[in-house]
Coordinates of C-alpha atoms (C1' of nucleotides) in Angstrom, one line a residue:
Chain T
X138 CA 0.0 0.0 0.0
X139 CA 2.2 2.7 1.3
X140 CA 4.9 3.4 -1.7
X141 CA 7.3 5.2 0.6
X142 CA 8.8 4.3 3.8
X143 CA 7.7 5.6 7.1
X144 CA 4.6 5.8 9.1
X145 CA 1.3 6.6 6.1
X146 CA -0.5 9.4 6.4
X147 CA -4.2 8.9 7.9
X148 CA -6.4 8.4 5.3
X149 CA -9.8 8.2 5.7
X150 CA -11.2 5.9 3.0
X151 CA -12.5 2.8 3.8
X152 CA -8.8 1.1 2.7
X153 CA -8.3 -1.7 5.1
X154 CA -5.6 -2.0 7.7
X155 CA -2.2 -3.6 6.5
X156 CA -2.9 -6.3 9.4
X157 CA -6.3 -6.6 7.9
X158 CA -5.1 -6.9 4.4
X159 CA -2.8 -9.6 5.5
X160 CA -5.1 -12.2 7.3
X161 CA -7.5 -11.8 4.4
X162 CA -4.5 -12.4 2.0
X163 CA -3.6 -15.0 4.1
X164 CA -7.0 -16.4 4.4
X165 CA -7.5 -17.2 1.0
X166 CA -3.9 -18.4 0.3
X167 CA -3.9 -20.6 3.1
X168 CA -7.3 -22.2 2.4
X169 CA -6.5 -22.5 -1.4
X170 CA -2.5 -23.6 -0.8
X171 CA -1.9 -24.9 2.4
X172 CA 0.5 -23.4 4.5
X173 CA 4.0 -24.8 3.2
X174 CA 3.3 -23.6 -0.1
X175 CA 2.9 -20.1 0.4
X176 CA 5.5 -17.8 0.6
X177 CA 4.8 -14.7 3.3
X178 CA 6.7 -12.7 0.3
X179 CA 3.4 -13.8 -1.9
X180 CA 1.2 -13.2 0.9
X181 CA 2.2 -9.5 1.3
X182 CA 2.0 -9.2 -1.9
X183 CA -1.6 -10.2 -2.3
X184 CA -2.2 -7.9 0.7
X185 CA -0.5 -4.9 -1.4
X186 CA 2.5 -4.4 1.9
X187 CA 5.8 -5.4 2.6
X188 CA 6.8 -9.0 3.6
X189 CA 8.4 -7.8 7.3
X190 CA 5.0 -6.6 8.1
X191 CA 4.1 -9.8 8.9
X192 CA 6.7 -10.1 11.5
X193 CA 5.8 -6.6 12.8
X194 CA 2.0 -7.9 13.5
X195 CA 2.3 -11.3 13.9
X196 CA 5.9 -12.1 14.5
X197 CA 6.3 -15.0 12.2
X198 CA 4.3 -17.2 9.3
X199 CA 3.3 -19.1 11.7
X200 CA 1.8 -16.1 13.6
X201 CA -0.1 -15.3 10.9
X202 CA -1.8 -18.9 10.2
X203 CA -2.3 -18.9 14.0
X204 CA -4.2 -15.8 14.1
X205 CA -5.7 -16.1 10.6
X206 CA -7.1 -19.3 11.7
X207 CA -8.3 -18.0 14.5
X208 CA -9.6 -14.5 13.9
X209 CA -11.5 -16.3 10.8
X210 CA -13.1 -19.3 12.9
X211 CA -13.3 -18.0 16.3
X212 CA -16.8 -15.7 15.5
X213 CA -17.9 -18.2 13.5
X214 CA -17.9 -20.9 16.0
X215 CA -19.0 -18.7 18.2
X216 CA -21.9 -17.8 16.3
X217 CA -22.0 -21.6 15.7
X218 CA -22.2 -22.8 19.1
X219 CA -25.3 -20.4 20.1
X220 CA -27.7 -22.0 16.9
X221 CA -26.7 -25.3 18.2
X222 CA -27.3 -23.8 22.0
X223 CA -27.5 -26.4 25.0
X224 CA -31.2 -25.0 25.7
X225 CA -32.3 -26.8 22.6
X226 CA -31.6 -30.6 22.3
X227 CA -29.6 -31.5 19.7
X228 CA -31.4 -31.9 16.6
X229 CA -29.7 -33.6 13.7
X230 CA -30.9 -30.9 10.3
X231 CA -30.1 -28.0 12.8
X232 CA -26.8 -28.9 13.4
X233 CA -26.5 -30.1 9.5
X234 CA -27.9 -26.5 8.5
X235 CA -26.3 -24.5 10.9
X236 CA -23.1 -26.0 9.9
X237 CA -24.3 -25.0 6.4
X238 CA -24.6 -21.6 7.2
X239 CA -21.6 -21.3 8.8
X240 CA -19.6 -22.5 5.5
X241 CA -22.2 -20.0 3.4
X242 CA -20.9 -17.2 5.4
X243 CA -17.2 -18.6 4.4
X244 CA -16.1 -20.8 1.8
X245 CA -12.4 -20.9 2.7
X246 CA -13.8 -22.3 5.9
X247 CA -13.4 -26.2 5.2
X248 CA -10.1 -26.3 4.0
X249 CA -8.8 -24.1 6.8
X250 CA -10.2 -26.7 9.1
X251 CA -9.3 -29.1 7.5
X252 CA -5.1 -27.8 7.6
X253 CA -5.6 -27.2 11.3
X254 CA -6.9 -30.6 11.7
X255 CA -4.0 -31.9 9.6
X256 CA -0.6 -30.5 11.0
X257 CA -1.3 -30.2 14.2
X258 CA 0.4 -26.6 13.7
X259 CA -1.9 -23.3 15.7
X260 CA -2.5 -25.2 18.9
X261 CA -4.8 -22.1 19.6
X262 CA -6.4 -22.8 16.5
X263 CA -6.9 -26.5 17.2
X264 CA -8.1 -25.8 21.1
X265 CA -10.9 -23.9 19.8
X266 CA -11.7 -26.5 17.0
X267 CA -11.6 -29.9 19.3
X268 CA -13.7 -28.0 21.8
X269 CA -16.6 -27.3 19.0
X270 CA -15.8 -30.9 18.0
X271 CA -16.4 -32.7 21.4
X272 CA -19.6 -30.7 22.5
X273 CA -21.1 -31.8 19.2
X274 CA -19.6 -35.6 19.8
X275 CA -20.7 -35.3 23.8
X276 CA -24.4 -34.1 22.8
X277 CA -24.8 -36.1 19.9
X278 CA -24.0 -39.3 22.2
X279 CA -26.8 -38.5 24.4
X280 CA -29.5 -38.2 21.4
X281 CA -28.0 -41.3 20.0
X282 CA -28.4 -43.2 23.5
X283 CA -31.7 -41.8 23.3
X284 CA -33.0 -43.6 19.9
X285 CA -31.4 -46.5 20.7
X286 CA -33.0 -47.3 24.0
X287 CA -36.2 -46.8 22.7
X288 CA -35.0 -49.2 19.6
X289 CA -35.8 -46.0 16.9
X290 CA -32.4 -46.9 15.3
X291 CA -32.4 -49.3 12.6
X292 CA -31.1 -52.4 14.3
X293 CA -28.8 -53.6 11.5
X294 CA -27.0 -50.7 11.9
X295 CA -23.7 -50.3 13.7
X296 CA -25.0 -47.7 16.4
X297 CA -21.6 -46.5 16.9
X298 CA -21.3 -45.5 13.2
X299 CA -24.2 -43.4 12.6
X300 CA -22.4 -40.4 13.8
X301 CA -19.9 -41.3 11.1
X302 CA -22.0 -41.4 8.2
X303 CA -23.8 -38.3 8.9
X304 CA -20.5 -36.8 9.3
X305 CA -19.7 -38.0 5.9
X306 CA -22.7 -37.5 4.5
X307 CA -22.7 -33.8 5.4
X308 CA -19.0 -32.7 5.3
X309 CA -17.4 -34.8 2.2
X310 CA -19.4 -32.7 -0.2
X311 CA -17.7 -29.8 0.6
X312 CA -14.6 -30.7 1.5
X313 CA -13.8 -32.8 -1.8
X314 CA -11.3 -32.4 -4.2
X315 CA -12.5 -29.5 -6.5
X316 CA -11.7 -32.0 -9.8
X317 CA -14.6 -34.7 -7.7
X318 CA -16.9 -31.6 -6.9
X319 CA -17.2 -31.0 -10.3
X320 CA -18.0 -34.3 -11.4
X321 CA -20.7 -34.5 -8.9
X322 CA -22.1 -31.7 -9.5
X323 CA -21.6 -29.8 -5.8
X324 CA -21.7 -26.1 -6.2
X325 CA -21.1 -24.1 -2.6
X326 CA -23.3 -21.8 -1.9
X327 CA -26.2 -21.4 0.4
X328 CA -29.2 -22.2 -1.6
X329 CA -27.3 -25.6 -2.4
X330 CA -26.1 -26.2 0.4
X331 CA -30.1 -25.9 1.8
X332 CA -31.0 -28.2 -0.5
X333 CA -28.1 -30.9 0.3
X334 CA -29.1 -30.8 3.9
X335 CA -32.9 -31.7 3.4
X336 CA -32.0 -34.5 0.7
X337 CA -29.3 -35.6 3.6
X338 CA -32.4 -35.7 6.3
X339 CA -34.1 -37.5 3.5
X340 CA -31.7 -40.4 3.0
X341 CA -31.0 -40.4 6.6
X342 CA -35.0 -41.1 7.3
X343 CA -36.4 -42.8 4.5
X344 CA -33.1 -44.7 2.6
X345 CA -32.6 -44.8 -0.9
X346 CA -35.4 -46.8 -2.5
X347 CA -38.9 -46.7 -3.0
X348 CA -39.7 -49.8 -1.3
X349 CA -37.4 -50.9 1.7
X350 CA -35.6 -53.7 2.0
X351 CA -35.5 -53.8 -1.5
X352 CA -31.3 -54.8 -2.9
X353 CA -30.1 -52.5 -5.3
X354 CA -28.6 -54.6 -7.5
X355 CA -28.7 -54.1 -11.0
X356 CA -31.8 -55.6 -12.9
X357 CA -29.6 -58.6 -14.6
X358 CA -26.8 -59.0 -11.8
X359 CA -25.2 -62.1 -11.2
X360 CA -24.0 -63.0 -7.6
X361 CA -22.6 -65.1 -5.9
X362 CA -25.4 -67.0 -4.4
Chain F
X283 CA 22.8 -48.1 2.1
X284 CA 26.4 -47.7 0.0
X285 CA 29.0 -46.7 2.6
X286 CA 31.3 -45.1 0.2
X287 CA 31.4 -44.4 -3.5
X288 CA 31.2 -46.1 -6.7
X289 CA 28.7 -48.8 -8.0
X290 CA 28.0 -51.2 -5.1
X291 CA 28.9 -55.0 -5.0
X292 CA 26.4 -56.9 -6.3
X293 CA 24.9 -58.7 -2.9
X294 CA 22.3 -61.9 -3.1
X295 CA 20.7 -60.8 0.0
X296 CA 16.7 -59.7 0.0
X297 CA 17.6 -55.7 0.3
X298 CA 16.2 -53.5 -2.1
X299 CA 17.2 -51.7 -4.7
X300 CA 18.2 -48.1 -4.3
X301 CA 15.4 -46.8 -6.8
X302 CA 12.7 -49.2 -4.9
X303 CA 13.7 -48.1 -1.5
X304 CA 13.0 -44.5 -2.7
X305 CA 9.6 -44.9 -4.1
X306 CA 8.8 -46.4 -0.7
X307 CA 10.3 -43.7 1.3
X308 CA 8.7 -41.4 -1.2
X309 CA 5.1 -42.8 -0.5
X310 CA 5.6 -43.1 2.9
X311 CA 6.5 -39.5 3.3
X312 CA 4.5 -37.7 0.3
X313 CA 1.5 -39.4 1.9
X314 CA 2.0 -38.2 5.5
X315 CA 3.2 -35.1 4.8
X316 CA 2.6 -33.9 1.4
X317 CA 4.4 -32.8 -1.6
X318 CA 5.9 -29.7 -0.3
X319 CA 6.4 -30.5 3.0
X320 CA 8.9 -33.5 2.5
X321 CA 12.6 -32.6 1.1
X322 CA 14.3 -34.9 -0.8
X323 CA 17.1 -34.8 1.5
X324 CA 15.0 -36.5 4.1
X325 CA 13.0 -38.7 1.8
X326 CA 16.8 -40.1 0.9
X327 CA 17.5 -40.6 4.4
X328 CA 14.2 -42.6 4.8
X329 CA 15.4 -44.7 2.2
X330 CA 18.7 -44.7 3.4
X331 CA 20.6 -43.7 -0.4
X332 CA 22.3 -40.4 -1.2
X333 CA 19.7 -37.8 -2.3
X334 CA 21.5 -37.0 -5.7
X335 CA 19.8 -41.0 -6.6
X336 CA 16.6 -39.4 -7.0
X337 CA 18.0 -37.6 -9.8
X338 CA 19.7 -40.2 -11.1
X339 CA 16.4 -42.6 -11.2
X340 CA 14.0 -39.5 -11.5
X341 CA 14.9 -36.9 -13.0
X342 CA 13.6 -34.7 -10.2
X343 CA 11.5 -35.0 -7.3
X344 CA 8.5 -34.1 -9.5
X345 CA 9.6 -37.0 -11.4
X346 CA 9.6 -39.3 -8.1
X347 CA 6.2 -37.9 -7.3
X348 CA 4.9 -38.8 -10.5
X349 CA 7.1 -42.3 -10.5
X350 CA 5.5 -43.3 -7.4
X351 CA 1.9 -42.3 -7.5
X352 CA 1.9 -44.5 -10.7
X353 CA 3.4 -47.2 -9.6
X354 CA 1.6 -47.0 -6.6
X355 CA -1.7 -46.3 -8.3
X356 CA -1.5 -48.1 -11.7
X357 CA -1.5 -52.2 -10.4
X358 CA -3.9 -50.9 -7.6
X359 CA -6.4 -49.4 -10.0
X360 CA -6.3 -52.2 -12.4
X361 CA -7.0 -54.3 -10.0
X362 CA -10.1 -52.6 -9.1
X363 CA -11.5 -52.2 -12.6
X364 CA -11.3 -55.8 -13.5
X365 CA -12.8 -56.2 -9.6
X366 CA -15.7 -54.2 -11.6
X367 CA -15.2 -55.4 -15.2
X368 CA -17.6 -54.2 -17.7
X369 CA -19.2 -57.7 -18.0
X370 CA -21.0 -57.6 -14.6
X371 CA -23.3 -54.7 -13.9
X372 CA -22.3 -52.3 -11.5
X373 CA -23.4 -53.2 -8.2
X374 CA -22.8 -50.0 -5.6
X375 CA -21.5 -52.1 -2.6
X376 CA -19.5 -54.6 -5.0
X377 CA -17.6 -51.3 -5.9
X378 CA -17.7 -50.3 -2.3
X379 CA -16.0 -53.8 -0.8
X380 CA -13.6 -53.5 -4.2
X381 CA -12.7 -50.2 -3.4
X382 CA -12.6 -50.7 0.6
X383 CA -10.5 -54.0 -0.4
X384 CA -8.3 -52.0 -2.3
X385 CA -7.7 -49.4 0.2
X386 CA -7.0 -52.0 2.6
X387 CA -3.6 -53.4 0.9
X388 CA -2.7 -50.2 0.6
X389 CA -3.2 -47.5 3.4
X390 CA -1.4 -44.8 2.1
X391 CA -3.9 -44.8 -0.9
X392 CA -6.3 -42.1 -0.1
X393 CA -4.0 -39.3 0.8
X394 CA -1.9 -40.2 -2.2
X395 CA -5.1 -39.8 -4.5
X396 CA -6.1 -36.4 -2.2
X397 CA -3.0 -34.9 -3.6
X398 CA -3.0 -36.0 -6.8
X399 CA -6.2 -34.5 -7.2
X400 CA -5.3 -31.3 -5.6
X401 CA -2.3 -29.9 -6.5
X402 CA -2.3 -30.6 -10.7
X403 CA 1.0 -31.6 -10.1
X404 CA 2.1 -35.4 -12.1
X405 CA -0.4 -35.4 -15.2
X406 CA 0.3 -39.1 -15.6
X407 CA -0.9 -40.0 -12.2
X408 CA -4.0 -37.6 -12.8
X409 CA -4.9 -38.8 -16.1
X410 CA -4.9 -42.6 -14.2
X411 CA -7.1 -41.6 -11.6
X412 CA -9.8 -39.4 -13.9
X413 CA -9.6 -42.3 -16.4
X414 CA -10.9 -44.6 -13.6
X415 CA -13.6 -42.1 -12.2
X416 CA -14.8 -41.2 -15.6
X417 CA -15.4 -44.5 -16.0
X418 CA -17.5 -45.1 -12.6
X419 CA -19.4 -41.9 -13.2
X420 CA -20.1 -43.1 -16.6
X421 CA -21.3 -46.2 -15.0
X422 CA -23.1 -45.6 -12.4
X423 CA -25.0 -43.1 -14.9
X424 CA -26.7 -45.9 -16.4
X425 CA -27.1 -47.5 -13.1
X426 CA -29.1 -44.3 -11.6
X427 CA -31.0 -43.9 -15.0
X428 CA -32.7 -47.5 -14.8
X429 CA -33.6 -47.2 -11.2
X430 CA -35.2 -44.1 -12.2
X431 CA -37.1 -44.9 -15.0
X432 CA -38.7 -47.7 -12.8
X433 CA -39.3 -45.0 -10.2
X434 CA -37.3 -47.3 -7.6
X435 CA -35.5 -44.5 -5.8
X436 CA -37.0 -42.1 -3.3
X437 CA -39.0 -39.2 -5.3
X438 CA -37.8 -36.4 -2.3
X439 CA -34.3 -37.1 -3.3
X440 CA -32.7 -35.2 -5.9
X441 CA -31.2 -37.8 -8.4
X442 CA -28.3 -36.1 -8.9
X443 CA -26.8 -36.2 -5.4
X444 CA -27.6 -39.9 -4.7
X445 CA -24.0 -40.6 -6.2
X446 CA -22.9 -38.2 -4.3
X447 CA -24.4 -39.2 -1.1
X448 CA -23.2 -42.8 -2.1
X449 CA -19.2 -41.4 -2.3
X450 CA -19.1 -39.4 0.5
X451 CA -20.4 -42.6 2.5
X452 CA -17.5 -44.3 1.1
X453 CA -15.0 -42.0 1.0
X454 CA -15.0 -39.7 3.7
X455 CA -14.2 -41.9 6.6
X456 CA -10.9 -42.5 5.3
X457 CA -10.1 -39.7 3.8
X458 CA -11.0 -37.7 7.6
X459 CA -8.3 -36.2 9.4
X460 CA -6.5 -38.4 12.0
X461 CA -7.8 -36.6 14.7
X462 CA -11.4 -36.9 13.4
X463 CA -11.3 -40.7 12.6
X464 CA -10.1 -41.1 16.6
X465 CA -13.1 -39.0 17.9
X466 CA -15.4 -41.6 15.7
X467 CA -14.2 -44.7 16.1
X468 CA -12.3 -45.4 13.0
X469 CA -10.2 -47.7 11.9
X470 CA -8.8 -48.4 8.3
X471 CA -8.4 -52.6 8.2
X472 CA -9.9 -55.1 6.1
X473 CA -12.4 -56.4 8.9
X474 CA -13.5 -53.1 9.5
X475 CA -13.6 -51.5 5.9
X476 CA -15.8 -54.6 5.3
X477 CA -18.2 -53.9 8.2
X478 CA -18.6 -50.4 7.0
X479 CA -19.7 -51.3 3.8
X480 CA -22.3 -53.3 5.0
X481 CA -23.6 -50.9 7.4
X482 CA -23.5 -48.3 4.5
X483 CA -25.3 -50.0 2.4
X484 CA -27.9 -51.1 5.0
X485 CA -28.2 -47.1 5.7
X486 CA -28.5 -46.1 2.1
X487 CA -31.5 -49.6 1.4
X488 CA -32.8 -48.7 4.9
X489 CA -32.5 -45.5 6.3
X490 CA -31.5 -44.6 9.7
X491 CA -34.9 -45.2 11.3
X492 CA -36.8 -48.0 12.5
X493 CA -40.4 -46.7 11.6
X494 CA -39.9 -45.0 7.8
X495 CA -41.0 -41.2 7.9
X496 CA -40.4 -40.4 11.5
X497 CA -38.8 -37.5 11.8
X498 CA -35.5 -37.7 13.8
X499 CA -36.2 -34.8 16.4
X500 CA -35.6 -35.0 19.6
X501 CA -38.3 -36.2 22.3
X502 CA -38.9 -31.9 23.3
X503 CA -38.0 -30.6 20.4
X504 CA -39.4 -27.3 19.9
X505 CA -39.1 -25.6 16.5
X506 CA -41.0 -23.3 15.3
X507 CA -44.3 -23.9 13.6
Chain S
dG139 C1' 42.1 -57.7 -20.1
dC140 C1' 40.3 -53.5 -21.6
dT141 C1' 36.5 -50.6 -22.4
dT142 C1' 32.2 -49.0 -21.6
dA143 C1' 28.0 -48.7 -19.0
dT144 C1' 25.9 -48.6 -14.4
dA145 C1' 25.3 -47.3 -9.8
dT146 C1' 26.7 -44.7 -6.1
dT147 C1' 28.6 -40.7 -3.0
dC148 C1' 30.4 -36.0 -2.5
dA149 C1' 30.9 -31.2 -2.9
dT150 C1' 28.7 -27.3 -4.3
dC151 C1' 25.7 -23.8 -6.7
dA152 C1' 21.9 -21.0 -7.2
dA153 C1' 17.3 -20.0 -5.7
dT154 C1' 13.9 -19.4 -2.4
dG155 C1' 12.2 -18.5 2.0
dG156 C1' 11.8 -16.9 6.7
dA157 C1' 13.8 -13.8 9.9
dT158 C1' 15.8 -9.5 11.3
dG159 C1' 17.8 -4.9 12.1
dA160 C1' 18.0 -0.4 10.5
dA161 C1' 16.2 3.6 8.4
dT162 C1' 12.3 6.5 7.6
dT163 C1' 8.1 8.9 8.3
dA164 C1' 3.9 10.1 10.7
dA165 C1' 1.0 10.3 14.9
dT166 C1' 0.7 11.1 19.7
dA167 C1' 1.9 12.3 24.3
dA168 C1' 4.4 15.4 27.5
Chain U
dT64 C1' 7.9 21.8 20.6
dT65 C1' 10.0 18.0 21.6
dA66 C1' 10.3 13.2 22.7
dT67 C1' 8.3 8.9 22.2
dT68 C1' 5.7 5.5 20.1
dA69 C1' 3.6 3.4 15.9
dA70 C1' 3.8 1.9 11.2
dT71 C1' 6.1 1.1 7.2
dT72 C1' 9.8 -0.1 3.6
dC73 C1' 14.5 -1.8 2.5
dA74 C1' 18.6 -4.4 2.5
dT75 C1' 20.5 -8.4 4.0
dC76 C1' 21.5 -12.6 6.6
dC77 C1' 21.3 -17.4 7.0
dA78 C1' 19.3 -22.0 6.5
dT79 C1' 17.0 -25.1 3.6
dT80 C1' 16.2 -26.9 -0.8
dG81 C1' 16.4 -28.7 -5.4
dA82 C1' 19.6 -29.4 -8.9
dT83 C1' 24.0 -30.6 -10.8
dG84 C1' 28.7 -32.0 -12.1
dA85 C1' 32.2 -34.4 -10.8
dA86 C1' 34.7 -38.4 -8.8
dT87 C1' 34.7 -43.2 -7.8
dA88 C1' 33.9 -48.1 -7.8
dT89 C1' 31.8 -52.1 -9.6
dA90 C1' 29.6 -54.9 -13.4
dA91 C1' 29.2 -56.2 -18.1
dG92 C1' 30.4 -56.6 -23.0
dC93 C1' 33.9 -57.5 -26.4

DNA sequence: GCTTATATTCATCAATGGATGAATTAATAA
DNA sequence: TTATTAATTCATCCATTGATGAATATAAGC
């Protein structure tokens, strides 16, 4: 931004902040990269500032995944946490749509979770993550004890997985590899991702076929008998 | 392995070869830590040979990337399509136990395929890997279309996503960050890779739920009207 | 046996990247 | 007004990394 050295003048357009400019810069390169492949001299010069002011604000690259990661998630957890609030039980399309919302609101969202997750870099980052991640684990247990002992839950289903597949069900889309999103036709945006959640509930309720119990294996398939 | 320089003596015992050992070490490490991440310094050391081999045998360590994802992926990947050769319709959880049973001899598959289909990188090993999901796709197409036409799956789900709902079932429980898979109870082995696939398909004939078209709320639920 | 091809280590180069101290300019406090 | 603090660029250092050209030792062919 500035073209000279020294302090800038004030300025009173709505120009962001060089810190600003650097954890959005480093927002989108991070999610779209991954941390080892950018260069802070590429991030700075996405933000429009010089490389050193990343050691100035954050005092090193990892500074500045640790408080990109967290300035980004942090509100949106929050934010998060209350539509999923302990008031309300659990309910499984809530948590699905709030979730959805959530990664409306921020596309780069996934794949920033997805590096904390990974390399186990930003402990920060991570503490605020697991703890999302076990309230939803802890409170889903409950609702899951819940169907079972009143034998709502398909019993020739693993009880322990179902947390799994809605997991899978509802985070794979948007966390595959661009190349497979495109094949499947997933598009990330709220409308869609509206839509996913109630044909998730869907499957989750009813199953695939018209008529239960019924094998879906091709019309003229040959098995083993 | 060599000590000191020049061409080693030939030796009968079982060791590998220097350009084997690499694409092991290479695996190994491009699958844990990814491309950038891993030098070729320390891949070397892995494999216990002097880095400047990789040139020697690769070219580069592109060129080891690529040399390893495809001999990694090639056998693996024929194997699977004959598993599913064009003769026998496709049945959705014979590809699931084929693919399950292919990930299963070989762990370090999924994250290997992850970056392939990320980062462009090692055209080769991408042009294997769409080759083989074209051809799925393609496939299962046909297979959606006939179950359609005799209105066999569900009319509230969109058509279009089943496939998708189908892969994420499949995929995403392997593909899941370590610390993820721990929280939900997963474990990448034969036994179990062949229990999930039963339970997924049991979830995807059945649905979650022991009474069709309940909704799964909780007992107090309140939402709004 | 001599020559050529193969397999290996070693030393080093050039590029890139992260970190850092200094210089510079403006804002703010005393 | 002056001294201090804040914000910024610049030049540069040092470590790591990928690449490369020897040098060296064995195997293989003639």
């Amino acid at each position: 931004m500035a073209t000279r050295k020294g302090r800038p003048k004030r300025i009173e357009t709505d120009q962001e902040s060089a810190r600003q400019s650097l954890i959005d810069a480093a927002r989108q390169s991070f999610a779209q990269e991954g941390f080892e492949k950018v260069s802070i001299r590429k991030i700075a010069q996405v933000a429009g500032v010089d490389a050193a002011m990343i050691r100035y604000y954050f005092g090193s690259k990892a500074g500045l995944f640790e408080a990109t990661v967290q300035e980004t998630l942090a509100p949106v957890i929050a934010q998060f946490q209350t539509t999923i609030d302990p008031q309300v039980p659990l309910n499984p399309l809530r948590l699905m749509q709030a979730y959805y919302r959530m990664i409306a609101a921020t596309p780069m969202l996934p794949k920033l979770i997805q590096q904390v997750l990974n390399q186990q870099d930003s402990p920060e980052a991570f503490a605020i993550l697991s703890a999302s991640v076990d309230n939803i684990i802890k409170r889903s247990e409950n609702w899951i004890k819940a169907f079972t002992q009143h034998n709502q839950i398909n019993p020739n289903l693993n009880p322990d997985w179902i947390r799994l597949s809605f997991i899978s069900l509802m985070v794979f889309p948007i966390l595959a590899p661009k190349y497979i999103q495109n094949k499947l036709g997933v598009e990330v945006n709220e409308d869609w991702l509206m839509a996913l959640a109630e044909h998730n509930q869907t499957l989750l309720e009813e199953g695939l076929f018209t008529f239960s119990n019924q094998s879906p294996n091709d019309n003229n398939d040959r098995r083993e008998p």
